[in-house]
DNA sequence: GATGAATGAGGATTCATTCAT
DNA sequence: TATGAATGAATCCTCATTCAT
């Protein structure tokens, strides 16, 4: 007769599942992840997974997308609306943002995409469209704005915003692979910013 | 005309198998690679694989090691024996070497390690010992030598040789994930070298 | 008319599987038994076996134990509680019990243990603890009680209850190996009892 | 140029192989025995086995037969030619013979037959014809001779020579299964002989 | 005769997916 | 909705047997 202590809302189910799935994929990778384990961590039965998702792959895609969503938007907004001079913005909010990435779920997603991307080109496209191209465009655009404003000179960096994020990328890989070996990733990114600014400042 | 059913090439077999396995792992990743497929590509029977390797994992390790072996040695020798001034060496042979990496099998190995590294820590150690630590030590040592010679000033770069290879790393990931999207990886690395040299030159 | 594809009989499954497995092991022995065959005889899929047992070996152990369980208990109780004079008990209930053994599943278990015992010492221990040591202790104790009561004289038989069961053992082996050759196993055991009683009677 | 230290005679090969095979079968049983292992212990190549035997089963049969051959003959001769009174013969040579059996290769053969007999009825027949029926006939005949001579009275033992060997049988099984648990098998057989003689003596 | 590399059918085990309840 | 028992295709690995040398 006792009512369940609380009844989970069915609206929350997909998210509960993707969260559980994320943690399993993070630990095992896509191929070695077991849906049994996902169900257990989500506190639901295996069958229920199939009520919300049709296949393991679909769960995987939902996981990737759920992490990606709303991730860069904050940065993009900041880029668009900042009042700071370019150099300060780069040294401040942009660097901070980048420094936060390697420890965030995004690093996991990157790993999953590197592992599985070949077999899920649509996911890669999705990630490209929603994260990479936007992020790079924002950084590139920001630099070009600095050039237009006379803060920066024209250099190859304008067309290669990847230079800005390269140490962030390396930091993510480093953390994934070489956890045991210490690396001051914050300083790595900071120094890159220093170099870039020294290089492009008018 | 029929190919002989038996070839009896004990010496060549391991390498034939490793090469076939490399191509399968490259396409599918470790978990999704089928030993059937490896055997077919190697032109041998499934059972033969087990004459030379005990498990799939052992084949995997042999693949990784076969690619890694003798990979950095050429660079390391060059670093030790070069007569060039530091700057020229960095701009010349070092840059060339790095530019060659993203298109080489090493990029595949990196992908496999990123995917499977967590479950094969000994492989990661092996890669670290034989490639990463040596390579970074060489670059770091080279920069310090430049400092000692008065060619370079003291900067954070001496302790962060990762800055030199960060664009190489990004280029590898880029090629793996975003094949469709063009990126002038050579220029990326070249520009990084420019920036670094500009930054550290005395 | 079609049998339902799913039966959902969680409670019955282990026993159904064990019974099917017993029949296959009985026919083929452990090593040559195919789990395919076990599944077919149990009327379930191969995969289901692994829902209840983790390995073939585990099924094997379950089979052995299921036969052994509650096997000697009836005899042991009778030994403890009988009101009969020793001689009558031996000639009556004990002989009857032994005569029933060679045709019972216990004979199959003995065969499996002889075949596989070396590789399953824990099973042998289990069988020893639950059947052999108890049974021999009961018989030995019973004889000693007869000695204490003055019914029997002191002989080597008290310390060698194996003498009582030796013909039972031989009968089991005989039935396993020489099915074609007739042997009056009942009379064999009866005569042994006669001899023993004649030998030990006070 | 050096001649091999000694060249094994091809005539010895089959026996070398069956000896190696015997040791492997003894350790592993038929199904788990690997021909690789047999070849290694015989010091020959795997292929050579097939020069002398067509299948694993054929090797198995050769092993069984090689152990059986000439095994009972000594006893049978003794039975036929002994000058000893029946009782002395039974207490002496016959008991000695039986006591030696559980530690001899015959015990191994028995185990192999118990395990594999169902699938090799011809082997069982062979064993029956050459060992069991002869042995039992000899013992039975010997007892009957004693009866004819007035040494023994007529009892069921005459028709059940299995009674004589039952403790030997049990001893073999005991050693196979319960190595850890001590049992004075010699005394077991001796006591049985005592009982039988007491029972049948005129 | 002798070798041992090579074969390939066969078996235990896994796990995404289904479906009766 | 929700469950979890049940399915079976797929995969790694083994090993008796073959055959070029």
mmCIF file of N, CA, C and O in Angstrom, chain C residues 62-128:
data_model
loop_
_atom_site.group_PDB
_atom_site.id
_atom_site.type_symbol
_atom_site.label_atom_id
_atom_site.label_comp_id
_atom_site.label_asym_id
_atom_site.label_seq_id
_atom_site.Cartn_x
_atom_site.Cartn_y
_atom_site.Cartn_z
ATOM 1 N N UNK C 62 26.969 -28.396 -10.841
ATOM 2 C CA UNK C 62 25.579 -28.399 -10.404
ATOM 3 C C UNK C 62 24.957 -29.774 -10.623
ATOM 4 O O UNK C 62 24.156 -30.245 -9.813
ATOM 5 N N UNK C 63 25.323 -30.387 -11.729
ATOM 6 C CA UNK C 63 24.796 -31.717 -12.025
ATOM 7 C C UNK C 63 25.219 -32.706 -10.940
ATOM 8 O O UNK C 63 24.401 -33.436 -10.378
ATOM 9 N N UNK C 64 26.510 -32.717 -10.681
ATOM 10 C CA UNK C 64 27.029 -33.648 -9.672
ATOM 11 C C UNK C 64 26.320 -33.412 -8.333
ATOM 12 O O UNK C 64 25.814 -34.341 -7.700
ATOM 13 N N UNK C 65 26.276 -32.161 -7.946
ATOM 14 C CA UNK C 65 25.711 -31.873 -6.630
ATOM 15 C C UNK C 65 24.231 -32.210 -6.553
ATOM 16 O O UNK C 65 23.739 -32.670 -5.534
ATOM 17 N N UNK C 66 23.534 -31.968 -7.662
ATOM 18 C CA UNK C 66 22.098 -32.233 -7.620
ATOM 19 C C UNK C 66 21.828 -33.714 -7.433
ATOM 20 O O UNK C 66 20.810 -34.100 -6.867
ATOM 21 N N UNK C 67 22.723 -34.539 -7.925
ATOM 22 C CA UNK C 67 22.519 -35.981 -7.754
ATOM 23 C C UNK C 67 22.912 -36.412 -6.345
ATOM 24 O O UNK C 67 22.290 -37.274 -5.740
ATOM 25 N N UNK C 68 23.939 -35.793 -5.865
ATOM 26 C CA UNK C 68 24.482 -36.213 -4.582
ATOM 27 C C UNK C 68 23.573 -35.834 -3.421
ATOM 28 O O UNK C 68 23.381 -36.593 -2.474
ATOM 29 N N UNK C 69 23.019 -34.638 -3.535
ATOM 30 C CA UNK C 69 22.243 -34.089 -2.425
ATOM 31 C C UNK C 69 21.164 -35.054 -1.922
ATOM 32 O O UNK C 69 20.424 -35.638 -2.684
ATOM 33 N N UNK C 70 21.079 -35.175 -0.646
ATOM 34 C CA UNK C 70 20.066 -36.009 0.022
ATOM 35 C C UNK C 70 20.140 -37.467 -0.371
ATOM 36 O O UNK C 70 19.138 -38.172 -0.377
ATOM 37 N N UNK C 71 21.329 -37.933 -0.736
ATOM 38 C CA UNK C 71 21.405 -39.297 -1.230
ATOM 39 C C UNK C 71 21.627 -40.291 -0.095
ATOM 40 O O UNK C 71 20.974 -41.313 0.010
ATOM 41 N N UNK C 72 22.583 -39.999 0.739
ATOM 42 C CA UNK C 72 22.901 -40.922 1.825
ATOM 43 C C UNK C 72 22.071 -40.653 3.065
ATOM 44 O O UNK C 72 22.042 -41.483 3.973
ATOM 45 N N UNK C 73 21.438 -39.504 3.084
ATOM 46 C CA UNK C 73 20.793 -39.100 4.331
ATOM 47 C C UNK C 73 19.821 -40.142 4.866
ATOM 48 O O UNK C 73 19.796 -40.436 6.068
ATOM 49 N N UNK C 74 19.030 -40.705 3.977
ATOM 50 C CA UNK C 74 18.060 -41.702 4.419
ATOM 51 C C UNK C 74 18.763 -42.847 5.137
ATOM 52 O O UNK C 74 18.373 -43.258 6.237
ATOM 53 N N UNK C 75 19.838 -43.305 4.534
ATOM 54 C CA UNK C 75 20.579 -44.397 5.156
ATOM 55 C C UNK C 75 21.136 -43.978 6.519
ATOM 56 O O UNK C 75 21.017 -44.709 7.510
ATOM 57 N N UNK C 76 21.716 -42.798 6.531
ATOM 58 C CA UNK C 76 22.342 -42.350 7.773
ATOM 59 C C UNK C 76 21.307 -42.264 8.894
ATOM 60 O O UNK C 76 21.564 -42.692 10.022
ATOM 61 N N UNK C 77 20.152 -41.743 8.555
ATOM 62 C CA UNK C 77 19.093 -41.668 9.562
ATOM 63 C C UNK C 77 18.741 -43.064 10.072
ATOM 64 O O UNK C 77 18.638 -43.298 11.280
ATOM 65 N N UNK C 78 18.576 -43.957 9.116
ATOM 66 C CA UNK C 78 18.214 -45.324 9.489
ATOM 67 C C UNK C 78 19.265 -45.936 10.412
ATOM 68 O O UNK C 78 18.949 -46.592 11.405
ATOM 69 N N UNK C 79 20.526 -45.718 10.079
ATOM 70 C CA UNK C 79 21.597 -46.240 10.923
ATOM 71 C C UNK C 79 21.446 -45.715 12.346
ATOM 72 O O UNK C 79 21.571 -46.463 13.321
ATOM 73 N N UNK C 80 21.171 -44.443 12.431
ATOM 74 C CA UNK C 80 21.121 -43.824 13.754
ATOM 75 C C UNK C 80 19.915 -44.267 14.577
ATOM 76 O O UNK C 80 19.981 -44.353 15.805
ATOM 77 N N UNK C 81 18.818 -44.514 13.889
ATOM 78 C CA UNK C 81 17.579 -44.685 14.640
ATOM 79 C C UNK C 81 17.066 -46.118 14.681
ATOM 80 O O UNK C 81 16.087 -46.399 15.360
ATOM 81 N N UNK C 82 17.747 -46.992 13.930
ATOM 82 C CA UNK C 82 17.180 -48.342 13.829
ATOM 83 C C UNK C 82 17.101 -49.035 15.194
ATOM 84 O O UNK C 82 17.946 -48.858 16.069
ATOM 85 N N UNK C 83 16.057 -49.830 15.316
ATOM 86 C CA UNK C 83 15.887 -50.638 16.523
ATOM 87 C C UNK C 83 16.357 -52.064 16.270
ATOM 88 O O UNK C 83 16.403 -52.894 17.192
ATOM 89 N N UNK C 84 16.676 -52.345 15.026
ATOM 90 C CA UNK C 84 17.026 -53.720 14.662
ATOM 91 C C UNK C 84 18.362 -54.128 15.262
ATOM 92 O O UNK C 84 19.252 -53.287 15.426
ATOM 93 N N UNK C 85 18.536 -55.395 15.538
ATOM 94 C CA UNK C 85 19.866 -55.903 15.881
ATOM 95 C C UNK C 85 20.791 -55.668 14.690
ATOM 96 O O UNK C 85 20.346 -55.658 13.536
ATOM 97 N N UNK C 86 22.066 -55.489 14.966
ATOM 98 C CA UNK C 86 23.004 -55.136 13.913
ATOM 99 C C UNK C 86 22.907 -56.080 12.724
ATOM 100 O O UNK C 86 22.864 -55.667 11.565
ATOM 101 N N UNK C 87 22.916 -57.358 12.994
ATOM 102 C CA UNK C 87 22.926 -58.298 11.889
ATOM 103 C C UNK C 87 21.717 -58.136 10.995
ATOM 104 O O UNK C 87 21.827 -58.126 9.773
ATOM 105 N N UNK C 88 20.597 -57.969 11.618
ATOM 106 C CA UNK C 88 19.386 -57.825 10.795
ATOM 107 C C UNK C 88 19.398 -56.541 9.990
ATOM 108 O O UNK C 88 18.966 -56.489 8.835
ATOM 109 N N UNK C 89 19.916 -55.499 10.618
ATOM 110 C CA UNK C 89 19.974 -54.231 9.879
ATOM 111 C C UNK C 89 20.887 -54.355 8.663
ATOM 112 O O UNK C 89 20.568 -53.897 7.567
ATOM 113 N N UNK C 90 22.015 -55.005 8.883
ATOM 114 C CA UNK C 90 22.958 -55.154 7.776
ATOM 115 C C UNK C 90 22.349 -56.006 6.666
ATOM 116 O O UNK C 90 22.432 -55.678 5.488
ATOM 117 N N UNK C 91 21.745 -57.110 7.063
ATOM 118 C CA UNK C 91 21.129 -57.993 6.070
ATOM 119 C C UNK C 91 19.923 -57.360 5.395
ATOM 120 O O UNK C 91 19.622 -57.674 4.245
ATOM 121 N N UNK C 92 19.280 -56.459 6.110
ATOM 122 C CA UNK C 92 18.057 -55.880 5.575
ATOM 123 C C UNK C 92 18.273 -54.531 4.908
ATOM 124 O O UNK C 92 18.692 -54.461 3.754
ATOM 125 N N UNK C 93 18.015 -53.465 5.646
ATOM 126 C CA UNK C 93 18.040 -52.137 5.038
ATOM 127 C C UNK C 93 19.370 -51.768 4.381
ATOM 128 O O UNK C 93 19.383 -51.207 3.280
ATOM 129 N N UNK C 94 20.479 -52.090 5.018
ATOM 130 C CA UNK C 94 21.758 -51.697 4.446
ATOM 131 C C UNK C 94 21.996 -52.396 3.111
ATOM 132 O O UNK C 94 22.387 -51.765 2.120
ATOM 133 N N UNK C 95 21.755 -53.691 3.070
ATOM 134 C CA UNK C 95 21.947 -54.427 1.819
ATOM 135 C C UNK C 95 21.020 -53.881 0.729
ATOM 136 O O UNK C 95 21.461 -53.651 -0.411
ATOM 137 N N UNK C 96 19.776 -53.669 1.093
ATOM 138 C CA UNK C 96 18.816 -53.121 0.121
ATOM 139 C C UNK C 96 19.336 -51.805 -0.465
ATOM 140 O O UNK C 96 19.303 -51.583 -1.664
ATOM 141 N N UNK C 97 19.789 -50.971 0.445
ATOM 142 C CA UNK C 97 20.284 -49.666 -0.011
ATOM 143 C C UNK C 97 21.423 -49.847 -1.013
ATOM 144 O O UNK C 97 21.415 -49.274 -2.097
ATOM 145 N N UNK C 98 22.360 -50.694 -0.636
ATOM 146 C CA UNK C 98 23.518 -50.865 -1.516
ATOM 147 C C UNK C 98 23.124 -51.485 -2.851
ATOM 148 O O UNK C 98 23.648 -51.125 -3.894
ATOM 149 N N UNK C 99 22.199 -52.396 -2.789
ATOM 150 C CA UNK C 99 21.773 -53.033 -4.036
ATOM 151 C C UNK C 99 21.119 -52.046 -4.993
ATOM 152 O O UNK C 99 21.147 -52.235 -6.209
ATOM 153 N N UNK C 100 20.553 -50.990 -4.421
ATOM 154 C CA UNK C 100 19.895 -50.007 -5.284
ATOM 155 C C UNK C 100 20.862 -49.041 -5.952
ATOM 156 O O UNK C 100 20.525 -48.390 -6.944
ATOM 157 N N UNK C 101 22.051 -48.939 -5.407
ATOM 158 C CA UNK C 101 22.973 -47.903 -5.883
ATOM 159 C C UNK C 101 23.454 -48.098 -7.322
ATOM 160 O O UNK C 101 23.444 -47.158 -8.115
ATOM 161 N N UNK C 102 23.900 -49.305 -7.692
ATOM 162 C CA UNK C 102 24.493 -49.415 -9.039
ATOM 163 C C UNK C 102 23.546 -49.040 -10.170
ATOM 164 O O UNK C 102 24.004 -48.643 -11.240
ATOM 165 N N UNK C 103 22.257 -49.156 -9.955
ATOM 166 C CA UNK C 103 21.328 -48.769 -11.014
ATOM 167 C C UNK C 103 20.865 -47.339 -10.914
ATOM 168 O O UNK C 103 20.069 -46.880 -11.734
ATOM 169 N N UNK C 104 21.347 -46.637 -9.925
ATOM 170 C CA UNK C 104 20.883 -45.265 -9.706
ATOM 171 C C UNK C 104 21.816 -44.255 -10.362
ATOM 172 O O UNK C 104 22.898 -44.599 -10.817
ATOM 173 N N UNK C 105 21.379 -43.016 -10.419
ATOM 174 C CA UNK C 105 22.231 -41.971 -11.004
ATOM 175 C C UNK C 105 23.589 -41.853 -10.323
ATOM 176 O O UNK C 105 24.525 -41.324 -10.906
ATOM 177 N N UNK C 106 23.662 -42.344 -9.114
ATOM 178 C CA UNK C 106 24.950 -42.271 -8.421
ATOM 179 C C UNK C 106 26.041 -42.968 -9.215
ATOM 180 O O UNK C 106 27.190 -42.511 -9.241
ATOM 181 N N UNK C 107 25.682 -44.051 -9.893
ATOM 182 C CA UNK C 107 26.687 -44.756 -10.675
ATOM 183 C C UNK C 107 27.240 -43.854 -11.780
ATOM 184 O O UNK C 107 28.427 -43.869 -12.092
ATOM 185 N N UNK C 108 26.350 -43.075 -12.377
ATOM 186 C CA UNK C 108 26.787 -42.134 -13.414
ATOM 187 C C UNK C 108 27.729 -41.101 -12.822
ATOM 188 O O UNK C 108 28.764 -40.758 -13.402
ATOM 189 N N UNK C 109 27.350 -40.616 -11.666
ATOM 190 C CA UNK C 109 28.181 -39.612 -11.014
ATOM 191 C C UNK C 109 29.563 -40.170 -10.720
ATOM 192 O O UNK C 109 30.580 -39.504 -10.917
ATOM 193 N N UNK C 110 29.575 -41.404 -10.256
ATOM 194 C CA UNK C 110 30.868 -42.044 -10.001
ATOM 195 C C UNK C 110 31.702 -42.071 -11.270
ATOM 196 O O UNK C 110 32.883 -41.747 -11.283
ATOM 197 N N UNK C 111 31.066 -42.426 -12.343
ATOM 198 C CA UNK C 111 31.813 -42.466 -13.599
ATOM 199 C C UNK C 111 32.348 -41.087 -13.961
ATOM 200 O O UNK C 111 33.511 -40.935 -14.346
ATOM 201 N N UNK C 112 31.517 -40.089 -13.838
ATOM 202 C CA UNK C 112 31.969 -38.731 -14.166
ATOM 203 C C UNK C 112 33.103 -38.308 -13.255
ATOM 204 O O UNK C 112 34.069 -37.673 -13.696
ATOM 205 N N UNK C 113 32.988 -38.677 -12.003
ATOM 206 C CA UNK C 113 34.056 -38.284 -11.077
ATOM 207 C C UNK C 113 35.357 -39.023 -11.396
ATOM 208 O O UNK C 113 36.440 -38.432 -11.324
ATOM 209 N N UNK C 114 35.235 -40.276 -11.760
ATOM 210 C CA UNK C 114 36.448 -41.012 -12.112
ATOM 211 C C UNK C 114 37.100 -40.359 -13.336
ATOM 212 O O UNK C 114 38.314 -40.225 -13.413
ATOM 213 N N UNK C 115 36.264 -39.948 -14.282
ATOM 214 C CA UNK C 115 36.813 -39.357 -15.496
ATOM 215 C C UNK C 115 37.413 -37.980 -15.248
ATOM 216 O O UNK C 115 38.477 -37.651 -15.743
ATOM 217 N N UNK C 116 36.678 -37.166 -14.503
ATOM 218 C CA UNK C 116 37.026 -35.751 -14.424
ATOM 219 C C UNK C 116 37.576 -35.327 -13.083
ATOM 220 O O UNK C 116 37.951 -34.165 -12.907
ATOM 221 N N UNK C 117 37.587 -36.279 -12.138
ATOM 222 C CA UNK C 117 37.954 -35.910 -10.785
ATOM 223 C C UNK C 117 39.279 -35.182 -10.670
ATOM 224 O O UNK C 117 39.417 -34.228 -9.910
ATOM 225 N N UNK C 118 40.245 -35.629 -11.447
ATOM 226 C CA UNK C 118 41.562 -35.005 -11.347
ATOM 227 C C UNK C 118 41.508 -33.510 -11.597
ATOM 228 O O UNK C 118 42.271 -32.742 -11.017
ATOM 229 N N UNK C 119 40.633 -33.130 -12.508
ATOM 230 C CA UNK C 119 40.586 -31.701 -12.824
ATOM 231 C C UNK C 119 39.537 -30.946 -12.004
ATOM 232 O O UNK C 119 39.368 -29.754 -12.194
ATOM 233 N N UNK C 120 38.825 -31.652 -11.165
ATOM 234 C CA UNK C 120 37.825 -30.990 -10.329
ATOM 235 C C UNK C 120 37.956 -31.463 -8.892
ATOM 236 O O UNK C 120 37.015 -32.048 -8.337
ATOM 237 N N UNK C 121 39.068 -31.195 -8.297
ATOM 238 C CA UNK C 121 39.283 -31.738 -6.941
ATOM 239 C C UNK C 121 38.240 -31.249 -5.943
ATOM 240 O O UNK C 121 37.910 -31.979 -5.000
ATOM 241 N N UNK C 122 37.712 -30.084 -6.169
ATOM 242 C CA UNK C 122 36.706 -29.606 -5.219
ATOM 243 C C UNK C 122 35.446 -30.461 -5.288
ATOM 244 O O UNK C 122 34.775 -30.686 -4.291
ATOM 245 N N UNK C 123 35.145 -30.949 -6.498
ATOM 246 C CA UNK C 123 33.985 -31.834 -6.628
ATOM 247 C C UNK C 123 34.226 -33.140 -5.900
ATOM 248 O O UNK C 123 33.329 -33.673 -5.247
ATOM 249 N N UNK C 124 35.440 -33.644 -6.032
ATOM 250 C CA UNK C 124 35.779 -34.884 -5.333
ATOM 251 C C UNK C 124 35.658 -34.653 -3.827
ATOM 252 O O UNK C 124 35.096 -35.489 -3.112
ATOM 253 N N UNK C 125 36.178 -33.527 -3.382
ATOM 254 C CA UNK C 125 36.055 -33.210 -1.960
ATOM 255 C C UNK C 125 34.584 -33.169 -1.545
ATOM 256 O O UNK C 125 34.186 -33.695 -0.509
ATOM 257 N N UNK C 126 33.812 -32.533 -2.372
ATOM 258 C CA UNK C 126 32.381 -32.419 -2.078
ATOM 259 C C UNK C 126 31.740 -33.801 -1.954
ATOM 260 O O UNK C 126 30.982 -34.073 -1.018
ATOM 261 N N UNK C 127 32.086 -34.631 -2.923
ATOM 262 C CA UNK C 127 31.520 -35.967 -2.911
ATOM 263 C C UNK C 127 32.005 -36.752 -1.695
ATOM 264 O O UNK C 127 31.251 -37.465 -1.047
ATOM 265 N N UNK C 128 33.279 -36.572 -1.410
ATOM 266 C CA UNK C 128 33.841 -37.237 -0.235
ATOM 267 C C UNK C 128 33.112 -36.796 1.034
ATOM 268 O O UNK C 128 32.640 -37.617 1.829
#
